[in-house]
Every structure is written in C-alpha cells, then in structure tokens.
Amino acid sequence: LPRASPDGSFGLPGNVRGMAVLQAKYGRLKWGQLLGRAVDLARGSAVSRALAQDLATAGTALLDEPEMRRIYGRADGSIANQGDGLQELDLAATLSQIQRDGAGAFYGGQLSLRLASAAQSIGLPLEGGTLRSVRAQTSDALIVNVGERAAYFPPPPADGGLLRAEILALLMQGGAYVSTAESDRPHLFVEATKRAFADHASASQAVGGADDVHHLLRPADVEAIVVVDLLRPRSLAAIDVDRLVGHLR
C-alpha cells in the first residue's frame, strides 16, 4: 500500500473495478480465465531477468521493509536474483478470491476488511465503507494521430497523459520528427518537451498556481488546451529546426 502524502491524502485502489469494467466492455475471455495465470504466478514463479534488474537497482534498502524482505530477501540477507524462487501466497489467495467472486469481492466482505486493516496499520485512515463506495468511471481518451495510426493517452485527472499527448502532437505536426535527421531528433524532443511544460505552467497559473494542475482543470479547460495546443497548426511548426539544431551543435 502507498503511504499518505504530506497533507494526509491518499489514493483509493480503483484498479480492480476498472479492470472489471474493461473486461465487461471489451473482453472476450471470462473474468476467471483472465486471472488464472496471475494466481499461478503468485503461487510460485522464478525471478525474471527484468525483475532482477529492478531489484538490483532498488538495492538492499528494499529489504528494510519487513514484507519486502519476506518476499524478495534471501536467507543470507542479500536480495533475490534471476532464477530465484518467488512466492506470494497472500497475493495468490486474494487474486483467487477475486477470480472466484468477481471484482466486488475486493471492495466488500473479508477482503475489504483486511485491506482496510492493513492500510490503518501504516497510518492510512481507510475504512471498509470507503472501499465499497469506489466506482470506476470511463472517459474519452486524448488522441494524437501518428501517420495512419493513433496514440491514446489518459485524460486528466490521470497523471501525465495530457503532457505526453502534447509532446507527441508537437513532434508529429508538419512531419517535424520524421523529416529531422536521426542524430538531431533528441534535440527536437527536448524542445517539444520544454514547450509542453511551458504550456502546462501557464495552465497552472490560470487556475491559481496549483502544483497539480491536472486535478484542477475543468473539462472545458482541458478541451481548450487540447484544441489550442494539439490541433492548432502552431507549436513546432513555428520552430526553425535547422537553426535550432545548428545552435545546439
């Protein structure tokens, strides 16, 4: 469970309900089939090369947390490496119950009580009733056309989607990215990123200078940013790429 932020706020775990909504709307397999592999992996698997690299990056400081030490620690006090056995029986039991009883089992009954108790043990004022009130909401994605394909990004209040969508749109406008030499593309990417962050700083000032602008932007504000900054033919079209690259060299 994540720790609370300095102001005491914390995020509610809506992933399970969200996945159930996606499965109900787009899924071709039954819910139980989707979770079967996850249950098997939690009951016993080997540390993959990718996970071993992540664990090595985190270092032994990860083992200061008792639960992490129980899962990822070796008997000699070192951290798990590629090929080591990995077993998370509590996770397997939780997934198995969700597999059998559906997503609602996570937000009601014994599972929700266990989750609330675990949250309270690390200082989160989470109650079972709060979990029962969690509902998944759907909204239209931000879409940026990339040639004959489209890239989809989560809209606010999801973190970072709007910023990433603008960066990609800036790169795609007028064929700037594909027409730029491969060695010069990093410079172009930096310039697009700087402009996107500048736009978002301006949006932050417009809503009172809040640090987390995504959570304050109204749908109309988001629409304005998307229409003005993503669809209007400005942005990198106004940048002399050759001059920019020459200067950066």
PDB file of C-alpha atoms in Angstrom, residues 87-236:
ATOM      1  CA  GLN A  87       6.188 -16.995  -3.830  1.00  0.00           C
ATOM      2  CA  GLU A  88       3.420 -14.651  -2.663  1.00  0.00           C
ATOM      3  CA  LEU A  89       0.750 -16.827  -1.087  1.00  0.00           C
ATOM      4  CA  ASP A  90      -1.262 -13.929   0.396  1.00  0.00           C
ATOM      5  CA  LEU A  91      -1.446 -12.328  -3.036  1.00  0.00           C
ATOM      6  CA  ALA A  92      -2.418 -15.660  -4.568  1.00  0.00           C
ATOM      7  CA  ALA A  93      -5.258 -16.053  -2.055  1.00  0.00           C
ATOM      8  CA  THR A  94      -6.504 -12.528  -2.746  1.00  0.00           C
ATOM      9  CA  LEU A  95      -6.396 -12.985  -6.518  1.00  0.00           C
ATOM     10  CA  SER A  96      -8.061 -16.363  -6.214  1.00  0.00           C
ATOM     11  CA  GLN A  97     -10.982 -14.867  -4.299  1.00  0.00           C
ATOM     12  CA  ILE A  98     -11.367 -12.056  -6.839  1.00  0.00           C
ATOM     13  CA  GLN A  99     -11.186 -14.662  -9.599  1.00  0.00           C
ATOM     14  CA  ARG A 100     -13.959 -16.700  -7.991  1.00  0.00           C
ATOM     15  CA  ASP A 101     -16.260 -13.960  -6.662  1.00  0.00           C
ATOM     16  CA  GLY A 102     -15.631 -11.081  -9.058  1.00  0.00           C
ATOM     17  CA  ALA A 103     -14.201  -7.584  -8.626  1.00  0.00           C
ATOM     18  CA  GLY A 104     -16.773  -6.697  -5.972  1.00  0.00           C
ATOM     19  CA  ALA A 105     -15.089  -9.108  -3.557  1.00  0.00           C
ATOM     20  CA  PHE A 106     -12.157  -6.692  -3.304  1.00  0.00           C
ATOM     21  CA  TYR A 107     -14.406  -3.877  -2.089  1.00  0.00           C
ATOM     22  CA  GLY A 108     -16.709  -5.747   0.283  1.00  0.00           C
ATOM     23  CA  GLY A 109     -16.601  -8.586   2.767  1.00  0.00           C
ATOM     24  CA  GLN A 110     -13.451 -10.047   4.284  1.00  0.00           C
ATOM     25  CA  LEU A 111     -11.056  -8.784   1.620  1.00  0.00           C
ATOM     26  CA  SER A 112     -12.067  -5.169   2.143  1.00  0.00           C
ATOM     27  CA  LEU A 113     -11.730  -5.562   5.917  1.00  0.00           C
ATOM     28  CA  ARG A 114      -8.234  -6.998   5.514  1.00  0.00           C
ATOM     29  CA  LEU A 115      -7.253  -4.185   3.153  1.00  0.00           C
ATOM     30  CA  ALA A 116      -8.631  -1.516   5.484  1.00  0.00           C
ATOM     31  CA  SER A 117      -6.826  -3.083   8.442  1.00  0.00           C
ATOM     32  CA  ALA A 118      -3.529  -3.195   6.525  1.00  0.00           C
ATOM     33  CA  ALA A 119      -3.974   0.439   5.486  1.00  0.00           C
ATOM     34  CA  GLN A 120      -4.670   1.544   9.044  1.00  0.00           C
ATOM     35  CA  SER A 121      -1.566  -0.290  10.246  1.00  0.00           C
ATOM     36  CA  ILE A 122       0.585   2.133   8.206  1.00  0.00           C
ATOM     37  CA  GLY A 123      -1.416   5.207   9.149  1.00  0.00           C
ATOM     38  CA  LEU A 124      -3.975   5.456   6.335  1.00  0.00           C
ATOM     39  CA  PRO A 125      -7.490   6.264   7.606  1.00  0.00           C
ATOM     40  CA  LEU A 126      -9.132   3.832   5.202  1.00  0.00           C
ATOM     41  CA  GLU A 127     -12.492   2.345   6.178  1.00  0.00           C
ATOM     42  CA  GLY A 128     -14.353  -0.552   4.633  1.00  0.00           C
ATOM     43  CA  GLY A 129     -17.287   1.719   3.806  1.00  0.00           C
ATOM     44  CA  THR A 130     -14.974   3.964   1.787  1.00  0.00           C
ATOM     45  CA  LEU A 131     -13.874   0.981  -0.274  1.00  0.00           C
ATOM     46  CA  ARG A 132     -17.457  -0.014  -1.000  1.00  0.00           C
ATOM     47  CA  SER A 133     -18.065   3.436  -2.470  1.00  0.00           C
ATOM     48  CA  VAL A 134     -15.283   3.124  -5.071  1.00  0.00           C
ATOM     49  CA  ARG A 135     -16.699   3.219  -8.598  1.00  0.00           C
ATOM     50  CA  ALA A 136     -14.915   3.046 -11.932  1.00  0.00           C
ATOM     51  CA  GLN A 137     -15.539   5.893 -14.343  1.00  0.00           C
ATOM     52  CA  THR A 138     -14.797   5.952 -18.040  1.00  0.00           C
ATOM     53  CA  SER A 139     -13.883   8.967 -20.144  1.00  0.00           C
ATOM     54  CA  ASP A 140     -12.748   9.584 -23.688  1.00  0.00           C
ATOM     55  CA  ALA A 141      -9.029   9.260 -24.314  1.00  0.00           C
ATOM     56  CA  LEU A 142      -6.845  12.025 -25.712  1.00  0.00           C
ATOM     57  CA  ILE A 143      -5.983  11.001 -29.282  1.00  0.00           C
ATOM     58  CA  VAL A 144      -2.927  12.035 -31.279  1.00  0.00           C
ATOM     59  CA  ASN A 145      -2.700  10.861 -34.874  1.00  0.00           C
ATOM     60  CA  VAL A 146       0.642   9.306 -35.794  1.00  0.00           C
ATOM     61  CA  GLY A 147       0.625   8.665 -39.522  1.00  0.00           C
ATOM     62  CA  GLU A 148      -2.032   6.056 -40.214  1.00  0.00           C
ATOM     63  CA  ARG A 149      -2.218   5.100 -36.540  1.00  0.00           C
ATOM     64  CA  ALA A 150      -3.428   6.803 -33.410  1.00  0.00           C
ATOM     65  CA  ALA A 151      -1.891   7.086 -29.930  1.00  0.00           C
ATOM     66  CA  TYR A 152      -4.237   7.191 -26.955  1.00  0.00           C
ATOM     67  CA  PHE A 153      -3.496   8.931 -23.658  1.00  0.00           C
ATOM     68  CA  PRO A 154      -5.488   9.083 -20.414  1.00  0.00           C
ATOM     69  CA  PRO A 155      -7.129  12.467 -19.833  1.00  0.00           C
ATOM     70  CA  PRO A 156      -6.924  14.369 -16.526  1.00  0.00           C
ATOM     71  CA  PRO A 157      -7.067  13.686 -13.667  1.00  0.00           C
ATOM     72  CA  ALA A 158      -4.874  10.736 -14.709  1.00  0.00           C
ATOM     73  CA  ASP A 159      -1.271  11.757 -14.204  1.00  0.00           C
ATOM     74  CA  GLY A 160       0.816  12.828 -17.183  1.00  0.00           C
ATOM     75  CA  GLY A 161      -1.480  11.907 -20.064  1.00  0.00           C
ATOM     76  CA  LEU A 162      -2.152  15.425 -21.251  1.00  0.00           C
ATOM     77  CA  LEU A 163       1.511  16.382 -21.097  1.00  0.00           C
ATOM     78  CA  ARG A 164       2.646  13.330 -23.053  1.00  0.00           C
ATOM     79  CA  ALA A 165      -0.099  13.808 -25.632  1.00  0.00           C
ATOM     80  CA  GLU A 166       1.043  17.355 -26.271  1.00  0.00           C
ATOM     81  CA  ILE A 167       4.684  16.324 -26.609  1.00  0.00           C
ATOM     82  CA  LEU A 168       3.805  13.705 -29.195  1.00  0.00           C
ATOM     83  CA  ALA A 169       1.498  16.077 -31.074  1.00  0.00           C
ATOM     84  CA  LEU A 170       4.251  18.681 -31.217  1.00  0.00           C
ATOM     85  CA  LEU A 171       6.648  16.143 -32.684  1.00  0.00           C
ATOM     86  CA  MET A 172       4.132  14.940 -35.261  1.00  0.00           C
ATOM     87  CA  GLN A 173       2.996  18.340 -36.524  1.00  0.00           C
ATOM     88  CA  GLY A 174       4.146  19.077 -40.032  1.00  0.00           C
ATOM     89  CA  GLY A 175       6.195  15.871 -40.112  1.00  0.00           C
ATOM     90  CA  ALA A 176       8.845  17.545 -37.958  1.00  0.00           C
ATOM     91  CA  TYR A 177      10.096  14.362 -36.338  1.00  0.00           C
ATOM     92  CA  VAL A 178      10.285  12.125 -39.408  1.00  0.00           C
ATOM     93  CA  SER A 179      11.890  14.845 -41.510  1.00  0.00           C
ATOM     94  CA  THR A 180      14.606  15.526 -38.939  1.00  0.00           C
ATOM     95  CA  ALA A 181      17.892  13.631 -39.107  1.00  0.00           C
ATOM     96  CA  GLU A 182      18.101  10.827 -36.562  1.00  0.00           C
ATOM     97  CA  SER A 183      21.096  12.415 -34.842  1.00  0.00           C
ATOM     98  CA  ASP A 184      19.118  15.647 -34.369  1.00  0.00           C
ATOM     99  CA  ARG A 185      15.892  14.118 -33.060  1.00  0.00           C
ATOM    100  CA  PRO A 186      16.928  14.225 -29.388  1.00  0.00           C
ATOM    101  CA  HIS A 187      17.248  17.990 -29.677  1.00  0.00           C
ATOM    102  CA  LEU A 188      13.803  18.198 -31.230  1.00  0.00           C
ATOM    103  CA  PHE A 189      12.368  16.073 -28.449  1.00  0.00           C
ATOM    104  CA  VAL A 190      13.904  18.349 -25.806  1.00  0.00           C
ATOM    105  CA  GLU A 191      12.398  21.406 -27.471  1.00  0.00           C
ATOM    106  CA  ALA A 192       8.940  19.801 -27.662  1.00  0.00           C
ATOM    107  CA  THR A 193       9.164  18.816 -24.008  1.00  0.00           C
ATOM    108  CA  LYS A 194      10.183  22.327 -22.962  1.00  0.00           C
ATOM    109  CA  ARG A 195       7.257  23.824 -24.845  1.00  0.00           C
ATOM    110  CA  ALA A 196       4.771  21.340 -23.392  1.00  0.00           C
ATOM    111  CA  PHE A 197       5.963  22.026 -19.847  1.00  0.00           C
ATOM    112  CA  ALA A 198       5.747  25.771 -20.508  1.00  0.00           C
ATOM    113  CA  ASP A 199       2.153  25.376 -21.687  1.00  0.00           C
ATOM    114  CA  HIS A 200       1.286  23.421 -18.566  1.00  0.00           C
ATOM    115  CA  ALA A 201       2.957  26.008 -16.353  1.00  0.00           C
ATOM    116  CA  SER A 202       0.747  28.653 -17.971  1.00  0.00           C
ATOM    117  CA  ALA A 203      -2.304  26.474 -17.352  1.00  0.00           C
ATOM    118  CA  SER A 204      -1.269  26.091 -13.723  1.00  0.00           C
ATOM    119  CA  GLN A 205      -1.101  29.868 -13.291  1.00  0.00           C
ATOM    120  CA  ALA A 206      -4.514  30.200 -14.907  1.00  0.00           C
ATOM    121  CA  VAL A 207      -6.074  28.012 -12.211  1.00  0.00           C
ATOM    122  CA  GLY A 208      -4.284  29.630  -9.305  1.00  0.00           C
ATOM    123  CA  GLY A 209      -0.773  28.292  -9.464  1.00  0.00           C
ATOM    124  CA  ALA A 210      -1.602  24.870  -8.066  1.00  0.00           C
ATOM    125  CA  ASP A 211       1.140  22.273  -8.266  1.00  0.00           C
ATOM    126  CA  ASP A 212      -1.171  19.536  -9.520  1.00  0.00           C
ATOM    127  CA  VAL A 213      -2.926  21.313 -12.356  1.00  0.00           C
ATOM    128  CA  HIS A 214      -4.423  18.109 -13.787  1.00  0.00           C
ATOM    129  CA  HIS A 215      -6.671  17.698 -10.794  1.00  0.00           C
ATOM    130  CA  LEU A 216      -7.999  21.249 -11.046  1.00  0.00           C
ATOM    131  CA  LEU A 217      -8.587  21.599 -14.764  1.00  0.00           C
ATOM    132  CA  ARG A 218     -12.241  21.519 -15.679  1.00  0.00           C
ATOM    133  CA  PRO A 219     -13.327  19.628 -18.810  1.00  0.00           C
ATOM    134  CA  ALA A 220     -13.631  22.943 -20.631  1.00  0.00           C
ATOM    135  CA  ASP A 221     -10.046  23.847 -19.688  1.00  0.00           C
ATOM    136  CA  VAL A 222      -8.760  20.511 -20.935  1.00  0.00           C
ATOM    137  CA  GLU A 223     -10.700  20.952 -24.165  1.00  0.00           C
ATOM    138  CA  ALA A 224      -9.122  24.367 -24.654  1.00  0.00           C
ATOM    139  CA  ILE A 225      -5.605  23.013 -24.159  1.00  0.00           C
ATOM    140  CA  VAL A 226      -6.223  20.072 -26.474  1.00  0.00           C
ATOM    141  CA  VAL A 227      -7.773  22.222 -29.212  1.00  0.00           C
ATOM    142  CA  VAL A 228      -5.352  25.130 -28.927  1.00  0.00           C
ATOM    143  CA  ASP A 229      -2.125  23.302 -28.218  1.00  0.00           C
ATOM    144  CA  LEU A 230      -2.579  19.996 -30.001  1.00  0.00           C
ATOM    145  CA  LEU A 231      -4.720  20.747 -33.010  1.00  0.00           C
ATOM    146  CA  ARG A 232      -3.896  24.309 -33.970  1.00  0.00           C
ATOM    147  CA  PRO A 233      -1.070  24.424 -36.545  1.00  0.00           C
ATOM    148  CA  ARG A 234       1.497  26.164 -34.356  1.00  0.00           C
ATOM    149  CA  SER A 235       3.954  24.601 -31.931  1.00  0.00           C
ATOM    150  CA  LEU A 236       6.981  23.086 -33.653  1.00  0.00           C
TER     151      LEU A 236
END
